[in-house]
Structure formats: C-alpha cells, structure tokens
Amino acid sequence: LKPLLASSFESEETLPGKRCCTSKVRGAATMGKFRLLDLVKPCMCVLPEVSTPDRRIPFREKILWTGISLFVFLVCCQIPLYGISANKSTDPFYWMRVILASNRGTLMELGISPIVTSGMVMQLLAGSKLLEVDQSVKEDRMLFQGAQKLFGMVITLGEAMAYVLSGMYGPVKDLGAGNAILIILQLFCAGVIVLILDELLQKGYGLGSGISLFIATNICETICWKAFSPTTMNTGKGPEFEGAVIALFHLLISRSDKFTALKEAFYRQTAPNITSLFATVLVFFFVIYFQGFRVDLAVKNQRVRGQMGSYPIKLFYTSNMPIILQTALVSNLYFFSKLLYRRWSGNFLVQLMGVWEGPEGREEAVSGLAYYVSPPRRLSDMFTFHFMVYLAFMLATCALFSKTWIEVSGNGPREVAAQLKEQHMVMPGHRRSSLEKTLKHYIPVAAAFGGMCIGALTVFADLLGAIGSGTGILLAVTIIYGYIERFQKARQQGEFNLFNM
C-alpha cells in the first residue's frame, strides 16, 4: 500500500516499453485542451520542492533522516508563537490535537490539518473526474503534485488567517495589525516546514510519510504523559498526580483506606485513571490481532516454471487512511461550526450545524450535526439515539473513504491486475484476462469491510474511555505496526541489524 499522500510526492520513474509510448500519445492528445490543472504551471517554478534522490538511500541513512525530521517537528511543537499574550481563548481542536499532531500556542498550532485536507480534496477531485489528470503521464503527475502542494499552502494561509481573525489569540484590535500579520506568517512558515518534511520522507530519504510519523509520535507522547505525568493538581481532596500510574502508588501510600484509594485510582473522573489505561492496552491488542487477518491469493510466474507466490489482501487493506480522512472531515466541520456559532449563534442554519456550550476553551457540541458526529464518552450511552447516529456515521464514512481511496490511490483491482500482468504473474486456474474480475471479488470487499472494522474499533475504544481517543489509538497502532514491518523486511534483506549498528 502507498502511505498517506504517497501519490502526491512519489519519486519519478521511467515507464518502460509500450506504457511509455501510450503516455506520450495521451500527453499529446491532452496538450490542445485547456484543463484546470494547467493553471498550476506558472507556480511550479516558485513552489518549494525536495529533489528526488539520485542514488539508493541506505536503510541506516533513512533512519537518520527520519530522526532529523522528527526532531525538527518536536522542536517546532515547543516554540511558542511570538506576539500572543495568553491562550485563554477558545480552542476548537482541544480534544483532536492528538490526532492532528498539533500543539496549542506553538508553531505547530495547525499541525497536519492543512496537508491532510488538501490531499483529501485533491484525491477526491481526481477520483470523481472533476479534475482531469492522467497519472501515467509524467507532466500530469508533476502538475498534480504541484497543485496539491499549492492547495496545501493556500489552506495553511487560510486557516492561519481564520485562527487570528476569529479571536483564537484574543481580539485583533488588542493584538494589533503588526502582531496579527506576524502570527499569520509564523503559522504559514511552520505549515510549509511540515509539508517539506513530509515530502522529504516521501521522496525516499526516510521511512514512510512524515504525516504518519508525526501522528504516531504525538499520540504516544500523550499516552505516556497521561500514564506517568509527575505534575500535581488540587481536586479538593488534596494534591494528586496527573499520571494514572504515579497516582495509583501515591494514593496507596498516602491514604489510610486502601480500598477507597484503589477505587479512586481506577475510577477517578478528574484525571486519567487506571481503567482508561487498561482500556488503551486492550484496544492496542485488539488492533494488532486484526492486523493479522488477510487472504493470500496464489499466483505463479508464466515464464519461470515452478515459481509460486502469493498476493496478500489484508483486512485493513487501506491501512489507516479511512480514519485519517474521517478525522480531517470532522475536524473541519467542528472548526467552522464553532467559528460560525460564535458569530451568529441565533441563526437557524448555524444551530443546525452545531450548538456549543461549556466553559471557555472547553466547549462541547450539545445539539446539531456536530453533536451527532461527536463520540459518546460512556458505556451508558450505548443505547441512545446519539450513539446510533454516531455509529452509523463512523461505519458509513470509513467504508466509503476506504473504498474511494483504493480507486484514487492506484490500489484498485484494475491497477493491481496491471501490476501482476507486468510481472507475468497469473492465478492458477484462472485465465490471464479474468485476473481483474477475480480481484474485484476480494479488494473492494476487503476495503469496505476493513473500513467498517476500523470505524467499529474506534467507537469501541471511545466507549471504553481509552486514553488519546479511539481514533488516536487506532492510528498509532497501525502506523507503528507499519514501521515494525519495514524494520523486519530490512532485517530479512540484510540492510539492518540491531546488534551491528
């Protein structure tokens, strides 16, 4: 499978033989017709770009570049925005920051949201044929990559302006025009840095994609912090530690009634508890278990007699893409719903999108569309209308995004059949011409059903109250599992040895 947005930053390769000739003919046929994609041509010379490596990058060097990219990202997560006085205003993304790899009041305020949104929109436009692009033509691929990059920068600038103008850092008149422009420039430059880091890893210098790396790091950091945080807080019963594990030992030592201390450590509502930590571990094991579900289709080489192999079709065929796209959709809905509600709370259409109540900076949707697509937080909510709508929404959107993604990312039955034919591979007992028809019985079903399983696991984790939200845990496990598979493959090929670094 291609990693997140891999089609946007894939390395250039020469297509051999007949496909190259076909590409030239198609390219010549489209030269005389104006397309929206051609509007990007004047901007291609000014867009930032990471050059494709002219040599094979060793695995150890990939680890080095991956570590450098992660270090830059973590440093940006700790550098506060210059020009803001305090972060006491509302935070539309306070519970989604873990998933969006963003950090409040820092250069990484926007996180990966602009890149994921631009990738989602561009891929859906290409898949629905509203944007004409032929991925077999080199010029079209370059224009599509440039268009997605340009659209990501435009979204970054738009979100930065929306954050400032909506009063996220206080009224604009209090900030002043100079500070407001400076904050927008800082957010825009940080967004470009994230885009370049992601492209650096996607071009083959590192492992996987930057987006996946940043998401997994942010989620694991949150889980570890909530489990072992040494900070104290006053809940009215005396000082308590924020970390669930440290709080458990502290309560057992400081309280005379051990049973009450255990009960509070397992079920306290004001901070992370041991039950949430156990739920997180349980969801981890569930996801790892489902990762092993797959169907192996037997294939053989037509030219080499006796050479047999298998083409695996995993249950999570599209990996974590459905939940990433679903998260991007919901986060944008929340942002615009809360922004509109702050301005026009009495408008009927705005209330239809969502009504927000609660303390400043911790508002929650209490009705409207935003409420019904937000996850329930307790097991007692399982039989409510809210839960039923949320479950149907999660299953439907994850299945839809998963099935759509196989078409727009080049992992559909037609593309897989073409790849197998180029390698002269066929399925025993099936004609070469019926290869695509056979794959249609497996790949779309695996994509749709796998997407629904991902959605169901997310709902299950949210009900258990797992730390970091069900979506975050699912993303972290699938991303880490992918990195483990890469390391195992490199070790089997002799490129990586843990004891011979």
XYZ file of N, CA and C in Angstrom, residues 263-426:
492
model
N -10.116 2.339 44.548
C -11.323 2.725 43.812
C -11.140 4.077 43.141
N -10.530 5.021 43.853
C -10.313 6.350 43.274
C -9.293 6.301 42.150
N -8.238 5.483 42.300
C -7.212 5.374 41.259
C -7.767 4.752 39.985
N -8.731 3.838 40.144
C -9.294 3.148 38.981
C -10.427 3.915 38.322
N -11.149 4.741 39.085
C -12.373 5.336 38.531
C -12.444 6.854 38.678
N -11.365 7.532 39.047
C -11.456 8.984 39.235
C -11.825 9.662 37.916
N -12.618 10.717 37.982
C -13.147 11.390 36.800
C -12.393 12.669 36.459
N -11.605 13.179 37.385
C -10.941 14.469 37.179
C -9.604 14.355 36.458
N -9.116 13.133 36.262
C -7.803 12.931 35.634
C -7.754 11.515 35.084
N -6.745 11.187 34.278
C -6.616 9.824 33.748
C -6.574 8.785 34.872
N -7.267 7.673 34.669
C -7.312 6.629 35.690
C -6.781 5.304 35.142
N -6.645 4.327 36.023
C -6.085 3.031 35.628
C -7.015 2.287 34.667
N -8.325 2.458 34.828
C -9.271 1.806 33.925
C -9.059 2.280 32.486
N -8.864 3.586 32.298
C -8.600 4.125 30.961
C -7.297 3.575 30.396
N -6.301 3.401 31.272
C -5.016 2.858 30.827
C -5.167 1.409 30.388
N -5.922 0.606 31.142
C -6.180 -0.785 30.753
C -6.968 -0.849 29.445
N -7.938 0.059 29.288
C -8.718 0.105 28.048
C -7.826 0.413 26.853
N -6.855 1.302 27.053
C -5.912 1.636 25.981
C -5.092 0.427 25.574
N -4.574 -0.306 26.560
C -3.793 -1.515 26.268
C -4.656 -2.562 25.573
N -5.909 -2.717 26.010
C -6.819 -3.688 25.403
C -7.071 -3.370 23.935
N -7.283 -2.089 23.626
C -7.516 -1.686 22.236
C -6.270 -1.917 21.398
N -5.083 -1.678 21.978
C -3.833 -1.958 21.278
C -3.792 -3.419 20.821
N -4.107 -4.346 21.733
C -4.051 -5.768 21.402
C -5.121 -6.142 20.371
N -6.293 -5.551 20.474
C -7.359 -5.820 19.510
C -6.923 -5.426 18.097
N -6.358 -4.236 17.955
C -5.945 -3.755 16.634
C -4.825 -4.619 16.073
N -3.846 -4.975 16.916
C -2.749 -5.832 16.456
C -3.289 -7.193 16.008
N -4.291 -7.717 16.723
C -4.893 -9.004 16.364
C -5.554 -8.921 14.991
N -6.310 -7.861 14.754
C -6.997 -7.721 13.465
C -6.020 -7.424 12.326
N -4.844 -6.890 12.657
C -3.855 -6.619 11.611
C -3.421 -7.909 10.912
N -3.506 -9.030 11.598
C -3.053 -10.294 11.018
C -4.064 -10.954 10.099
N -5.289 -10.426 10.020
C -6.311 -11.017 9.160
C -6.018 -10.682 7.698
N -5.901 -11.700 6.860
C -5.657 -11.461 5.428
C -6.005 -12.701 4.618
N -6.172 -12.483 3.320
C -6.416 -13.562 2.370
C -5.244 -13.602 1.397
N -4.597 -14.754 1.281
C -3.458 -14.907 0.371
C -3.943 -15.551 -0.918
N -3.828 -14.808 -2.027
C -4.194 -15.328 -3.336
C -2.960 -15.929 -3.999
N -3.041 -17.187 -4.375
C -1.904 -17.878 -5.000
C -1.665 -17.338 -6.405
N -0.423 -17.050 -6.719
C -0.028 -16.587 -8.050
C 1.210 -17.367 -8.498
N 1.390 -17.474 -9.810
C 2.565 -18.146 -10.358
C 3.103 -17.369 -11.544
N 4.376 -17.557 -11.825
C 5.039 -16.866 -12.932
C 4.860 -17.673 -14.209
N 4.414 -16.975 -15.262
C 4.194 -17.648 -16.534
C 5.498 -18.047 -17.223
N 6.562 -17.302 -16.962
C 7.815 -17.527 -17.682
C 8.764 -18.480 -16.956
N 8.649 -18.542 -15.629
C 9.522 -19.412 -14.846
C 8.674 -20.544 -14.278
N 8.892 -21.729 -14.754
C 8.095 -22.872 -14.317
C 8.407 -23.210 -12.856
N 7.355 -23.439 -12.100
C 7.504 -23.839 -10.709
C 7.623 -22.692 -9.732
N 7.734 -21.461 -10.219
C 7.847 -20.311 -9.307
C 6.458 -19.881 -8.859
N 6.177 -20.129 -7.579
C 4.878 -19.797 -7.000
C 5.039 -18.696 -5.956
N 3.972 -17.989 -5.727
C 3.983 -16.931 -4.723
C 2.568 -16.651 -4.270
N 2.391 -15.592 -3.533
C 1.058 -15.212 -3.052
C 0.936 -13.701 -3.026
N -0.276 -13.227 -3.264
C -0.568 -11.796 -3.170
C -1.496 -11.602 -1.981
N -0.999 -10.997 -0.875
C -1.833 -10.866 0.328
C -2.804 -9.690 0.226
N -4.044 -9.943 0.607
C -5.056 -8.885 0.712
C -5.468 -8.815 2.171
N -4.994 -7.775 2.873
C -5.247 -7.652 4.306
C -6.658 -7.137 4.573
N -7.134 -7.432 5.791
C -8.431 -6.899 6.200
C -8.383 -5.379 6.220
N -7.290 -4.811 6.767
C -7.093 -3.361 6.731
C -6.356 -3.015 5.444
N -7.042 -3.201 4.316
C -6.401 -3.058 3.008
C -5.896 -1.642 2.779
N -6.636 -0.658 3.250
C -6.241 0.745 3.070
C -5.575 1.310 4.319
N -5.162 0.431 5.221
C -4.442 0.813 6.430
C -5.270 1.827 7.236
N -4.639 2.951 7.623
C -5.338 3.930 8.469
C -5.923 5.095 7.676
N -5.949 4.982 6.345
C -6.452 6.092 5.537
C -7.905 6.466 5.826
N -8.835 5.500 6.007
C -10.229 5.895 6.265
C -10.378 6.770 7.500
N -9.685 6.417 8.586
C -9.855 7.169 9.822
C -9.156 8.521 9.742
N -8.070 8.621 8.961
C -7.407 9.912 8.773
C -8.318 10.865 7.996
N -8.926 10.370 6.918
C -9.819 11.211 6.123
C -11.079 11.578 6.916
N -11.598 10.621 7.690
C -12.777 10.908 8.505
C -12.460 11.954 9.569
N -11.262 11.860 10.149
C -10.850 12.843 11.154
C -10.715 14.231 10.548
N -10.132 14.304 9.347
C -9.997 15.598 8.666
C -11.366 16.207 8.379
N -12.321 15.369 7.961
C -13.676 15.854 7.677
C -14.338 16.409 8.936
N -14.282 15.648 10.041
C -14.943 16.057 11.280
C -14.262 17.283 11.887
N -12.932 17.332 11.839
C -12.223 18.474 12.423
C -12.570 19.770 11.708
N -12.687 19.718 10.380
C -13.089 20.920 9.635
C -14.534 21.309 9.943
N -15.412 20.318 10.127
C -16.801 20.604 10.491
C -16.850 21.288 11.854
N -16.091 20.773 12.824
C -16.058 21.377 14.162
C -15.556 22.820 14.109
N -14.474 23.010 13.363
C -13.865 24.333 13.310
C -14.842 25.376 12.766
N -15.447 25.069 11.617
C -16.343 26.050 11.003
C -17.649 26.180 11.780
N -18.121 25.085 12.393
C -19.347 25.164 13.193
C -19.147 26.067 14.406
N -18.030 25.877 15.108
C -17.788 26.708 16.287
C -17.512 28.159 15.897
N -16.793 28.354 14.793
C -16.499 29.706 14.324
C -17.782 30.450 13.982
N -18.710 29.780 13.273
C -19.975 30.412 12.898
C -20.866 30.625 14.113
N -20.837 29.690 15.068
C -21.700 29.816 16.241
C -21.278 30.987 17.118
N -19.979 31.255 17.163
C -19.513 32.399 17.958
C -19.977 33.715 17.355
N -20.144 33.751 16.040
C -20.535 34.989 15.361
C -22.048 35.127 15.254
N -22.725 34.035 14.853
C -24.163 34.091 14.602
C -24.854 32.939 15.323
N -24.883 32.996 16.656
C -25.451 31.901 17.441
C -26.965 31.792 17.297
N -27.629 32.847 16.873
C -29.080 32.806 16.748
C -29.573 32.348 15.397
N -28.687 32.157 14.430
C -29.091 31.741 13.089
C -29.491 30.268 13.089
N -30.602 29.945 12.399
C -31.116 28.571 12.396
C -30.143 27.604 11.714
N -29.584 27.995 10.556
C -28.668 27.111 9.840
C -27.392 26.860 10.632
N -26.934 27.897 11.342
C -25.742 27.738 12.177
C -26.026 26.773 13.322
N -27.223 26.900 13.940
C -27.600 25.981 15.007
C -27.784 24.564 14.489
N -28.179 24.452 13.230
C -28.318 23.125 12.629
C -26.955 22.448 12.505
N -25.916 23.235 12.236
C -24.563 22.685 12.174
C -24.053 22.289 13.549
N -24.418 23.052 14.594
C -23.974 22.701 15.931
C -24.198 23.820 16.927
N -24.628 23.465 18.138
C -24.775 24.406 19.257
C -23.735 24.032 20.295
N -22.921 25.023 20.730
C -21.787 24.753 21.609
C -22.013 25.398 22.971
N -21.759 24.616 24.020
C -21.883 25.113 25.393
C -20.727 24.585 26.225
N -20.451 25.277 27.337
C -19.391 24.841 28.233
C -18.451 25.973 28.565
N -17.490 25.719 29.466
C -16.521 26.759 29.828
C -15.650 27.144 28.648
N -15.156 28.359 28.686
C -14.358 28.880 27.585
C -13.117 28.021 27.372
N -12.928 27.605 26.120
C -11.802 26.747 25.778
C -12.111 25.268 25.897
N -13.279 24.915 26.463
C -13.658 23.513 26.605
C -15.116 23.314 26.201
N -15.575 24.052 25.209
C -16.953 23.919 24.761
C -17.171 22.555 24.108
N -18.377 22.059 24.225
C -18.764 20.809 23.592
C -20.077 21.020 22.858
N -20.232 20.303 21.749
C -21.475 20.391 20.989
C -22.585 19.698 21.755
N -23.723 20.370 21.917
C -24.844 19.807 22.675
C -26.034 19.479 21.775
N -26.001 19.945 20.535
C -27.047 19.601 19.570
C -26.532 19.941 18.177
N -27.318 19.555 17.180
C -26.908 19.818 15.810
C -26.034 18.715 15.241
N -25.580 18.927 14.003
C -24.774 17.922 13.301
C -23.468 17.640 14.031
N -22.823 18.675 14.552
C -21.549 18.491 15.253
C -21.714 17.600 16.486
N -22.882 17.654 17.132
C -23.123 16.821 18.314
C -23.255 15.353 17.930
N -23.984 15.076 16.859
C -24.255 13.685 16.490
C -23.051 12.981 15.864
N -22.062 13.736 15.369
C -20.859 13.092 14.829
C -19.721 13.095 15.850
N -20.004 13.556 17.096
C -19.004 13.512 18.163
C -19.168 12.208 18.939
N -18.074 11.615 19.424
C -18.155 10.293 20.062
C -18.751 10.357 21.463
N -19.632 9.410 21.811
C -20.078 9.280 23.205
C -18.902 8.854 24.079
N -18.928 9.242 25.351
C -17.784 9.007 26.230
C -18.040 7.960 27.305
N -19.271 7.420 27.399
C -19.587 6.474 28.464
C -20.290 5.251 27.892
N -20.114 4.103 28.557
C -20.792 2.881 28.141
C -22.297 3.002 28.276
N -22.745 3.857 29.190
C -24.181 4.034 29.392
C -24.861 4.712 28.211
N -24.066 5.288 27.295
C -24.633 5.971 26.119
C -24.876 5.023 24.948
N -24.645 3.724 25.156
C -24.717 2.782 24.037
C -26.108 2.682 23.415
N -27.138 2.899 24.174
C -28.493 2.691 23.676
C -29.223 4.006 23.433
N -28.487 5.074 23.248
C -29.095 6.371 22.965
C -29.145 6.609 21.457
N -29.996 7.542 21.051
C -30.102 7.896 19.624
C -28.791 8.503 19.129
N -28.136 9.271 19.999
C -26.836 9.871 19.656
C -25.832 8.791 19.269
N -25.767 7.716 20.053
C -24.811 6.649 19.775
C -25.136 5.950 18.455
N -26.409 5.699 18.196
C -26.802 5.010 16.969
C -26.422 5.829 15.730
N -26.665 7.149 15.791
C -26.310 8.012 14.662
C -24.794 8.062 14.489
N -24.075 8.184 15.612
C -22.606 8.236 15.543
C -22.032 6.938 14.996
N -22.567 5.794 15.426
C -22.084 4.501 14.934
C -22.322 4.370 13.432
N -23.538 4.730 12.982
C -23.842 4.655 11.550
C -22.945 5.590 10.751
N -22.701 6.789 11.290
C -21.830 7.755 10.609
C -20.403 7.216 10.488
N -19.861 6.656 11.564
C -18.490 6.129 11.546
C -18.360 4.977 10.569
N -19.280 4.019 10.617
C -19.199 2.863 9.734
C -19.336 3.269 8.270
N -20.302 4.159 7.989
C -20.552 4.560 6.601
C -19.392 5.370 6.032
N -18.904 6.371 6.792
C -17.834 7.213 6.267
C -16.522 6.442 6.115
N -16.191 5.587 7.080
C -14.946 4.810 6.974
C -14.996 3.841 5.799
N -16.146 3.184 5.602
C -16.284 2.274 4.460
C -16.223 3.039 3.140
N -16.897 4.195 3.087
C -16.906 4.998 1.861
C -15.522 5.534 1.530
N -14.826 6.106 2.531
C -13.487 6.636 2.296
C -12.513 5.519 1.917
N -12.663 4.355 2.532
C -11.774 3.237 2.224
C -11.965 2.770 0.786
N -13.216 2.644 0.369
C -13.490 2.183 -0.996
C -13.095 3.229 -2.028
N -13.285 4.503 -1.684
C -12.885 5.579 -2.602
C -11.377 5.650 -2.728
N -10.674 5.416 -1.609
C -9.222 5.569 -1.619
C -8.534 4.558 -2.532
N -9.067 3.323 -2.629
C -8.419 2.325 -3.484
C -8.494 2.727 -4.955
N -9.510 3.526 -5.283
C -9.642 3.961 -6.671
C -8.720 5.133 -6.994
N -8.596 6.064 -6.067
C -7.822 7.271 -6.357
C -6.338 7.115 -6.046
N -5.959 6.065 -5.315
C -4.551 5.895 -4.946
C -3.837 4.830 -5.762
N -4.561 4.213 -6.711
C -3.907 3.217 -7.554
C -3.787 1.848 -6.922
N -4.668 1.512 -5.993
C -4.641 0.198 -5.355
C -5.905 -0.602 -5.641
N -6.643 -0.210 -6.678
C -7.868 -0.909 -7.036
C -7.589 -2.178 -7.821
N -8.638 -2.969 -8.106
C -8.453 -4.232 -8.840
C -7.782 -4.052 -10.197
N -8.132 -2.988 -10.922
C -7.541 -2.773 -12.244
C -6.053 -2.513 -12.153
N -5.644 -1.665 -11.209
C -4.218 -1.331 -11.078
C -3.409 -2.535 -10.583
N -3.969 -3.280 -9.615
C -3.260 -4.457 -9.108
C -3.129 -5.512 -10.199
N -4.194 -5.714 -10.994
C -4.132 -6.679 -12.101
C -3.074 -6.266 -13.124
N -2.989 -4.959 -13.404
C -1.975 -4.480 -14.357
C -0.565 -4.721 -13.821
N -0.363 -4.508 -12.516
C 0.956 -4.739 -11.917
C 1.346 -6.213 -11.980
N 0.387 -7.100 -11.700
C 0.675 -8.533 -11.756
C 0.966 -8.983 -13.188
N 0.237 -8.428 -14.154
C 0.477 -8.781 -15.551
C 1.851 -8.317 -16.027
N 2.272 -7.137 -15.563
C 3.600 -6.641 -15.939
C 4.703 -7.552 -15.396
N 4.443 -8.187 -14.250
C 5.408 -9.119 -13.658
C 5.196 -10.546 -14.152
N 4.271 -10.711 -15.140
C 3.968 -12.015 -15.745
C 3.460 -13.015 -14.714
N 2.634 -12.508 -13.773
C 2.062 -13.355 -12.744
C 0.591 -13.606 -13.062
N 0.135 -14.837 -12.872
C -1.261 -15.215 -13.082
C -1.710 -16.068 -11.907
